[in-house]
Coordinates of C-alpha atoms in Angstrom, one line a residue:
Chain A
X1 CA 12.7 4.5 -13.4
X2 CA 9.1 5.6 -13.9
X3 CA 7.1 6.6 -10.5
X4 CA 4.3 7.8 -8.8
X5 CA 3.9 11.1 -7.8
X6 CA 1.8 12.9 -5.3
X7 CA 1.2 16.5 -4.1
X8 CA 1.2 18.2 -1.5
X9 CA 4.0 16.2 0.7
X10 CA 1.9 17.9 3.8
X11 CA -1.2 19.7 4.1
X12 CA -2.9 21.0 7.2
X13 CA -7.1 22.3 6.8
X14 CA -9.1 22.8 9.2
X15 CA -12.6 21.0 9.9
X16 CA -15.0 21.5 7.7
X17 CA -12.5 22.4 4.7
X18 CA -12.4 21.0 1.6
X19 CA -8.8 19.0 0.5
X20 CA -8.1 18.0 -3.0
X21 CA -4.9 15.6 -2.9
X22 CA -2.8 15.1 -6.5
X23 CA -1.2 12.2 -7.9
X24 CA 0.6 11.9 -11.4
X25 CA 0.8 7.9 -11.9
X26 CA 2.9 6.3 -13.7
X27 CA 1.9 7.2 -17.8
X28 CA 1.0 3.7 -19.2
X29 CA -0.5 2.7 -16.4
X30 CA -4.3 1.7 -16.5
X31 CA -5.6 1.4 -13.0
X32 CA -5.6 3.8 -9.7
X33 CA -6.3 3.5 -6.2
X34 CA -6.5 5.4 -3.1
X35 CA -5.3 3.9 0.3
X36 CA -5.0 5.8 3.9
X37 CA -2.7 4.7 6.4
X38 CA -4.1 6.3 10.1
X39 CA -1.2 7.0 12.3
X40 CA -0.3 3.5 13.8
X41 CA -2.7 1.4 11.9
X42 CA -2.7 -0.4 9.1
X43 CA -2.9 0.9 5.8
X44 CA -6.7 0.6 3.9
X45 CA -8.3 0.5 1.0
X46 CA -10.1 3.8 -0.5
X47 CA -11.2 3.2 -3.8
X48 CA -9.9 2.0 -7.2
X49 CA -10.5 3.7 -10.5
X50 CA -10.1 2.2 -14.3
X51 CA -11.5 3.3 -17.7
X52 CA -12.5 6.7 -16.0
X53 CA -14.9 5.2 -13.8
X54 CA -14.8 4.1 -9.8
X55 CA -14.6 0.0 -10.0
X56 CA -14.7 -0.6 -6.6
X57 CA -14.6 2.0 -3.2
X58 CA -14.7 0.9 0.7
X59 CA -17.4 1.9 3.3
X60 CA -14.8 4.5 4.4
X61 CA -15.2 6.2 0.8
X62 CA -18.7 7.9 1.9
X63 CA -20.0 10.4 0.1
X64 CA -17.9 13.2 1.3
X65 CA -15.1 11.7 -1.3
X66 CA -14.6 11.7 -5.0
X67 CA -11.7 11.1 -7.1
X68 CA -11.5 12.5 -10.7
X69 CA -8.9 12.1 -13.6
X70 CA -9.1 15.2 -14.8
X71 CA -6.5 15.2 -18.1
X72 CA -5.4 12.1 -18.4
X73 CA -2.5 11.9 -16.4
X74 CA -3.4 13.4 -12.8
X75 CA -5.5 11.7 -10.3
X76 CA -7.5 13.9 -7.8
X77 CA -8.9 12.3 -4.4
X78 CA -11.0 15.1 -2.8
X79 CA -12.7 15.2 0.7
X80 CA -15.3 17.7 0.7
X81 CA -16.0 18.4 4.1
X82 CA -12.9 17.3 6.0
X83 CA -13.7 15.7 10.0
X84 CA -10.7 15.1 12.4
X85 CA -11.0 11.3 11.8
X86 CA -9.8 12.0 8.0
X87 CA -6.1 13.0 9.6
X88 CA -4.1 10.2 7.9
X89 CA -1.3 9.8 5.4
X90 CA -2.9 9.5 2.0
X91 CA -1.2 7.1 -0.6
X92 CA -1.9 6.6 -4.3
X93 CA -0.7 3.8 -6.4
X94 CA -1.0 2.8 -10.0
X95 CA -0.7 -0.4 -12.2
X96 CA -1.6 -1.9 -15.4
X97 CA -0.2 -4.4 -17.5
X98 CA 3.3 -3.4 -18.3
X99 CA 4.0 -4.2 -14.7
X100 CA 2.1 -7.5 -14.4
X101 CA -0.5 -5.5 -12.6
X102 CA 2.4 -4.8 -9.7
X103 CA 1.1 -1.8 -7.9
X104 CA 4.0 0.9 -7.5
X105 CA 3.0 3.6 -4.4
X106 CA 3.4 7.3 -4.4
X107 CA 5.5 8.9 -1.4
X108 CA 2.4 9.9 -0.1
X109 CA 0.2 13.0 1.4
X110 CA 0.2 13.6 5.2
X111 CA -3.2 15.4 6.1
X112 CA -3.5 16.7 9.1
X113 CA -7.2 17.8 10.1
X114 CA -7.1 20.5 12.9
Chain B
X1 CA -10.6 -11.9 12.1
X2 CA -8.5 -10.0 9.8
X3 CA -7.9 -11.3 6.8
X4 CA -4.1 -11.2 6.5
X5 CA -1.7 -11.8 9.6
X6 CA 1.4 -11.4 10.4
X7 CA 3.8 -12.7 12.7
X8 CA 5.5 -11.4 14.8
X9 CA 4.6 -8.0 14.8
X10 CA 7.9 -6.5 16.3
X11 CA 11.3 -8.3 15.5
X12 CA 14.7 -7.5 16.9
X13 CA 17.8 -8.7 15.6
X14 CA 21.5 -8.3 15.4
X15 CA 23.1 -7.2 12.4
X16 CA 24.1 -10.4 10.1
X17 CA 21.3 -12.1 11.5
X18 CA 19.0 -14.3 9.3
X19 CA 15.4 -12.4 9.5
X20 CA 12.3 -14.6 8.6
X21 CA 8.6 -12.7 8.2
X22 CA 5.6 -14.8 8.0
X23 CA 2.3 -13.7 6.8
X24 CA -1.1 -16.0 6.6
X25 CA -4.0 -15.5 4.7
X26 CA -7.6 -16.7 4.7
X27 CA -8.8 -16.2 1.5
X28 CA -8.5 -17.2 -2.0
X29 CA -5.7 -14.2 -3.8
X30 CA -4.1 -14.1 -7.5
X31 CA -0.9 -12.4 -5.3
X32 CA 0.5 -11.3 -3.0
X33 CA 2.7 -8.1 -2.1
X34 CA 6.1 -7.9 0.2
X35 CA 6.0 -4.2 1.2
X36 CA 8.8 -2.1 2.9
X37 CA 7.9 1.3 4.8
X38 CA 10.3 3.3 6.6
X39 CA 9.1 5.2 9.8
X40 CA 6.8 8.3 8.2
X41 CA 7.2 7.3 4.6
X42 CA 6.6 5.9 1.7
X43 CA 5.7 2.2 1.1
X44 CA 8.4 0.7 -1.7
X45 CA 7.0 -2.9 -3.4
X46 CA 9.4 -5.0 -2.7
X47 CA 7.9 -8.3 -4.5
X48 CA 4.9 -9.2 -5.7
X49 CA 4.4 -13.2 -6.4
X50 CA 1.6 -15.6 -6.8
X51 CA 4.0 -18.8 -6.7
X52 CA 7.1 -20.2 -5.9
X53 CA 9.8 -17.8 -4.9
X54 CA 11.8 -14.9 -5.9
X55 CA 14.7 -13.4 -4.9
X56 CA 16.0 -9.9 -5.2
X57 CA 19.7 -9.5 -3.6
X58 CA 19.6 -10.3 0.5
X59 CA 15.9 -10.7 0.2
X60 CA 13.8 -13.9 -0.6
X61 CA 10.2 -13.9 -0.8
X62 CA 7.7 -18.0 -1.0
X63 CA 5.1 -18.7 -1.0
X64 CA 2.7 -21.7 -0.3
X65 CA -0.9 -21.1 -2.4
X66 CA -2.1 -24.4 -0.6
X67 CA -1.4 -23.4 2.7
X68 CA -2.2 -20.1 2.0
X69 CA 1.3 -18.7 3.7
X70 CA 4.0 -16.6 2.7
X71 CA 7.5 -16.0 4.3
X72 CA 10.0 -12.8 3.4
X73 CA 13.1 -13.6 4.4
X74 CA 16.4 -11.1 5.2
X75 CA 19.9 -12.5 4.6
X76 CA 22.8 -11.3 6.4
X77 CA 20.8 -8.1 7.8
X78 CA 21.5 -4.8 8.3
X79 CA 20.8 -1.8 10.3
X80 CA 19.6 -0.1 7.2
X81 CA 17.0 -2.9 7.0
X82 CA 15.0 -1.6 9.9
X83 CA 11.6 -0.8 8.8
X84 CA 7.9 -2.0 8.8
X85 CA 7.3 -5.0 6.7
X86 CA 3.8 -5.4 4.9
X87 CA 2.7 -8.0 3.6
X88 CA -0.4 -7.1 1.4
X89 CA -3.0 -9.8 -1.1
X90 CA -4.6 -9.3 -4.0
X91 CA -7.6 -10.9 -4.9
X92 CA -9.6 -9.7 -7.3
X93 CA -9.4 -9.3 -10.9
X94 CA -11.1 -7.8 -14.0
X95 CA -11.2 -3.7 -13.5
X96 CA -10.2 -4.5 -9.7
X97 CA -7.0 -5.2 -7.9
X98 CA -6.9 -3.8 -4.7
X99 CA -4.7 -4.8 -2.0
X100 CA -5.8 -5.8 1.1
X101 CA -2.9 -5.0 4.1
X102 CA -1.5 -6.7 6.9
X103 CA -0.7 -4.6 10.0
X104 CA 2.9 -4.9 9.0
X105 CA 5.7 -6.5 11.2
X106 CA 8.3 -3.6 12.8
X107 CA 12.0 -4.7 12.3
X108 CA 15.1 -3.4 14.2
X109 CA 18.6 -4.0 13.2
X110 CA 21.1 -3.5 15.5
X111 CA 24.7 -3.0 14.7

Protein backbone atom coordinates (compact mmCIF):
# COMPACT_ATOMS: atom_id res chain seq x y z
CA UNK A 1 0.00 0.00 0.00
CA UNK A 2 1.16 3.40 -1.17
CA UNK A 3 2.40 5.95 1.82
CA UNK A 4 3.82 8.91 2.89
CA UNK A 5 7.22 9.30 3.71
CA UNK A 6 9.21 11.74 5.63
CA UNK A 7 12.84 12.38 6.58
CA UNK A 8 14.67 12.78 9.06
CA UNK A 9 12.72 10.51 11.82
CA UNK A 10 14.69 13.03 14.37
CA UNK A 11 16.58 15.98 14.03
CA UNK A 12 18.10 18.20 16.68
CA UNK A 13 19.59 22.16 15.57
CA UNK A 14 20.21 24.58 17.52
CA UNK A 15 18.61 28.18 17.66
CA UNK A 16 19.08 30.13 15.11
CA UNK A 17 19.74 27.15 12.49
CA UNK A 18 18.15 26.58 9.56
CA UNK A 19 15.98 22.91 9.25
CA UNK A 20 14.72 21.64 6.00
CA UNK A 21 12.24 18.66 6.76
CA UNK A 22 11.42 16.04 3.62
CA UNK A 23 8.39 14.33 2.67
CA UNK A 24 7.90 11.92 -0.44
CA UNK A 25 3.83 11.81 -0.76
CA UNK A 26 2.11 9.53 -2.09
CA UNK A 27 2.75 9.74 -6.32
CA UNK A 28 -0.81 10.54 -7.65
CA UNK A 29 -1.61 12.51 -5.11
CA UNK A 30 -2.45 16.32 -5.84
CA UNK A 31 -2.49 18.15 -2.62
CA UNK A 32 0.04 18.70 0.57
CA UNK A 33 0.04 19.92 3.88
CA UNK A 34 2.04 20.60 6.76
CA UNK A 35 0.78 20.09 10.41
CA UNK A 36 2.82 20.35 13.91
CA UNK A 37 1.81 18.57 16.85
CA UNK A 38 3.65 20.50 20.11
CA UNK A 39 4.40 17.94 22.81
CA UNK A 40 0.96 17.43 24.60
CA UNK A 41 -1.19 19.59 22.36
CA UNK A 42 -3.08 19.18 19.79
CA UNK A 43 -2.02 18.79 16.36
CA UNK A 44 -2.31 22.20 13.91
CA UNK A 45 -2.46 23.25 10.76
CA UNK A 46 0.73 24.64 8.84
CA UNK A 47 0.02 25.24 5.41
CA UNK A 48 -1.46 23.42 2.29
CA UNK A 49 0.05 23.33 -1.10
CA UNK A 50 -1.64 22.42 -4.70
CA UNK A 51 -0.67 23.16 -8.31
CA UNK A 52 2.81 24.25 -6.99
CA UNK A 53 1.57 27.08 -5.15
CA UNK A 54 0.62 27.70 -1.17
CA UNK A 55 -3.43 27.65 -1.15
CA UNK A 56 -3.89 28.37 2.23
CA UNK A 57 -1.06 28.67 5.43
CA UNK A 58 -1.88 29.48 9.35
CA UNK A 59 -0.68 32.56 11.34
CA UNK A 60 1.86 30.15 12.82
CA UNK A 61 3.44 29.85 9.05
CA UNK A 62 5.26 33.35 9.46
CA UNK A 63 7.73 34.18 7.30
CA UNK A 64 10.46 32.28 8.79
CA UNK A 65 8.70 29.08 6.72
CA UNK A 66 8.53 28.02 3.20
CA UNK A 67 7.74 24.86 1.69
CA UNK A 68 8.92 23.91 -1.94
CA UNK A 69 8.27 20.94 -4.29
CA UNK A 70 11.24 20.79 -5.73
CA UNK A 71 11.03 17.64 -8.43
CA UNK A 72 7.80 16.67 -8.45
CA UNK A 73 7.70 14.18 -5.91
CA UNK A 74 9.42 15.54 -2.68
CA UNK A 75 7.88 18.14 -0.48
CA UNK A 76 10.35 20.39 1.53
CA UNK A 77 8.95 22.49 4.74
CA UNK A 78 11.91 24.70 5.84
CA UNK A 79 12.26 26.99 8.93
CA UNK A 80 14.88 29.41 8.35
CA UNK A 81 15.80 30.65 11.55
CA UNK A 82 14.75 28.01 13.99
CA UNK A 83 13.33 29.51 17.86
CA UNK A 84 12.78 26.98 20.77
CA UNK A 85 8.96 27.31 20.32
CA UNK A 86 9.42 25.49 16.79
CA UNK A 87 10.36 22.08 18.91
CA UNK A 88 7.49 19.96 17.79
CA UNK A 89 6.80 16.74 15.77
CA UNK A 90 6.38 17.79 12.17
CA UNK A 91 3.76 15.72 10.06
CA UNK A 92 3.10 15.80 6.29
CA UNK A 93 0.15 14.45 4.63
CA UNK A 94 -1.09 14.12 1.10
CA UNK A 95 -4.42 13.54 -0.89
CA UNK A 96 -6.05 13.97 -4.05
CA UNK A 97 -8.74 12.40 -5.82
CA UNK A 98 -7.86 8.71 -6.02
CA UNK A 99 -8.47 8.69 -2.28
CA UNK A 100 -11.70 10.73 -2.21
CA UNK A 101 -9.55 13.53 -0.97
CA UNK A 102 -8.76 11.19 2.40
CA UNK A 103 -5.63 12.58 3.78
CA UNK A 104 -2.99 9.75 4.49
CA UNK A 105 -0.11 11.07 7.21
CA UNK A 106 3.64 10.58 7.14
CA UNK A 107 5.25 8.99 10.37
CA UNK A 108 6.49 12.18 11.08
CA UNK A 109 9.70 14.44 12.00
CA UNK A 110 10.54 15.11 15.65
CA UNK A 111 12.46 18.55 15.91
CA UNK A 112 13.97 19.29 18.68
CA UNK A 113 15.23 23.04 19.05
CA UNK A 114 18.07 23.31 21.68
CA UNK B 1 -14.15 27.99 21.98
CA UNK B 2 -12.47 25.39 19.95
CA UNK B 3 -13.95 24.38 17.11
CA UNK B 4 -14.02 20.56 17.48
CA UNK B 5 -14.44 18.79 21.02
CA UNK B 6 -14.12 15.85 22.30
CA UNK B 7 -15.34 13.90 25.08
CA UNK B 8 -14.01 12.53 27.31
CA UNK B 9 -10.59 13.28 26.99
CA UNK B 10 -9.08 10.28 29.00
CA UNK B 11 -11.03 6.86 28.90
CA UNK B 12 -10.26 3.71 30.81
CA UNK B 13 -11.66 0.46 30.09
CA UNK B 14 -11.43 -3.19 30.55
CA UNK B 15 -10.51 -5.41 27.79
CA UNK B 16 -13.87 -6.62 25.90
CA UNK B 17 -15.39 -3.53 26.85
CA UNK B 18 -17.66 -1.59 24.39
CA UNK B 19 -15.61 1.95 23.91
CA UNK B 20 -17.81 4.96 22.55
CA UNK B 21 -15.78 8.41 21.47
CA UNK B 22 -17.82 11.39 20.86
CA UNK B 23 -16.66 14.39 19.01
CA UNK B 24 -18.84 17.80 18.33
CA UNK B 25 -18.35 20.38 15.98
CA UNK B 26 -19.44 23.91 15.39
CA UNK B 27 -19.10 24.61 12.04
CA UNK B 28 -20.29 23.71 8.66
CA UNK B 29 -17.57 20.55 7.25
CA UNK B 30 -17.69 18.28 3.91
CA UNK B 31 -16.01 15.44 6.48
CA UNK B 32 -14.77 14.39 9.02
CA UNK B 33 -11.59 12.31 10.05
CA UNK B 34 -11.40 9.36 12.89
CA UNK B 35 -7.59 9.40 13.67
CA UNK B 36 -5.58 6.88 15.76
CA UNK B 37 -2.05 8.01 17.27
CA UNK B 38 0.03 5.81 19.34
CA UNK B 39 2.12 7.51 22.17
CA UNK B 40 5.24 9.30 20.02
CA UNK B 41 4.00 8.31 16.64
CA UNK B 42 2.49 8.50 13.77
CA UNK B 43 -1.25 9.42 13.16
CA UNK B 44 -3.00 6.35 10.96
CA UNK B 45 -6.60 7.65 9.21
CA UNK B 46 -8.81 5.45 10.47
CA UNK B 47 -12.12 6.76 8.66
CA UNK B 48 -12.96 9.55 6.96
CA UNK B 49 -17.02 10.12 6.43
CA UNK B 50 -19.37 12.93 5.67
CA UNK B 51 -22.60 10.64 6.36
CA UNK B 52 -24.03 7.77 7.74
CA UNK B 53 -21.71 5.23 8.99
CA UNK B 54 -18.90 3.00 8.21
CA UNK B 55 -17.44 0.18 9.65
CA UNK B 56 -14.00 -1.31 9.37
CA UNK B 57 -13.66 -4.62 11.57
CA UNK B 58 -14.21 -3.77 15.69
CA UNK B 59 -14.53 -0.19 14.71
CA UNK B 60 -17.71 1.82 13.74
CA UNK B 61 -17.61 5.38 12.94
CA UNK B 62 -21.59 7.95 12.57
CA UNK B 63 -22.25 10.59 12.08
CA UNK B 64 -25.13 13.15 12.50
CA UNK B 65 -24.48 16.32 9.85
CA UNK B 66 -27.62 17.96 11.55
CA UNK B 67 -26.45 17.81 14.86
CA UNK B 68 -23.18 18.28 13.92
CA UNK B 69 -21.84 15.11 16.07
CA UNK B 70 -19.85 12.14 15.41
CA UNK B 71 -19.26 8.94 17.59
CA UNK B 72 -16.24 6.28 16.98
CA UNK B 73 -17.05 3.36 18.55
CA UNK B 74 -14.58 0.17 19.75
CA UNK B 75 -16.17 -3.30 19.86
CA UNK B 76 -14.95 -5.90 22.03
CA UNK B 77 -11.63 -3.85 22.93
CA UNK B 78 -8.29 -4.63 23.40
CA UNK B 79 -5.20 -3.68 25.06
CA UNK B 80 -3.60 -3.12 21.66
CA UNK B 81 -6.40 -0.44 21.20
CA UNK B 82 -4.78 1.95 23.61
CA UNK B 83 -3.96 5.06 21.99
CA UNK B 84 -5.07 8.73 21.35
CA UNK B 85 -8.14 9.14 19.39
CA UNK B 86 -8.55 12.32 16.96
CA UNK B 87 -11.22 13.31 15.69
CA UNK B 88 -10.36 15.85 12.90
CA UNK B 89 -13.12 18.09 10.12
CA UNK B 90 -12.68 19.24 6.96
CA UNK B 91 -14.29 22.06 5.70
CA UNK B 92 -13.12 23.57 2.91
CA UNK B 93 -12.99 22.71 -0.65
CA UNK B 94 -11.55 23.83 -3.99
CA UNK B 95 -7.49 23.89 -3.80
CA UNK B 96 -8.05 23.52 0.18
CA UNK B 97 -8.79 20.70 2.58
CA UNK B 98 -7.19 21.12 5.61
CA UNK B 99 -8.11 19.46 8.71
CA UNK B 100 -8.89 21.14 11.60
CA UNK B 101 -7.95 18.68 15.01
CA UNK B 102 -9.61 17.94 18.14
CA UNK B 103 -7.35 17.54 21.15
CA UNK B 104 -7.80 13.86 20.85
CA UNK B 105 -9.30 11.50 23.57
CA UNK B 106 -6.40 9.10 25.43
CA UNK B 107 -7.67 5.49 25.65
CA UNK B 108 -6.38 2.64 28.03
CA UNK B 109 -7.18 -0.94 27.60
CA UNK B 110 -6.58 -3.01 30.33
CA UNK B 111 -6.24 -6.70 30.08
Amino acid sequence: EPEVTQTPSHQVTQMGQEVILRCVPISNHLYFYWYRQILGQKVEFLVSFYNNEISEKSEIFDDQFSVERPDGSNFTLKIRSTKLEDSAMYFCASSGITSSYEQYFGPGTRLTVT
Amino acid sequence: KNEVEQSPQNLTAQEGEFITINCSYSVGISALHWLQQHPGGGIVSLFMLSSGKKKHGRLIATINIQEKHSSLHITASHPRDSAVYICAVRRGGGSNYKLTFGKGTLLTVNP
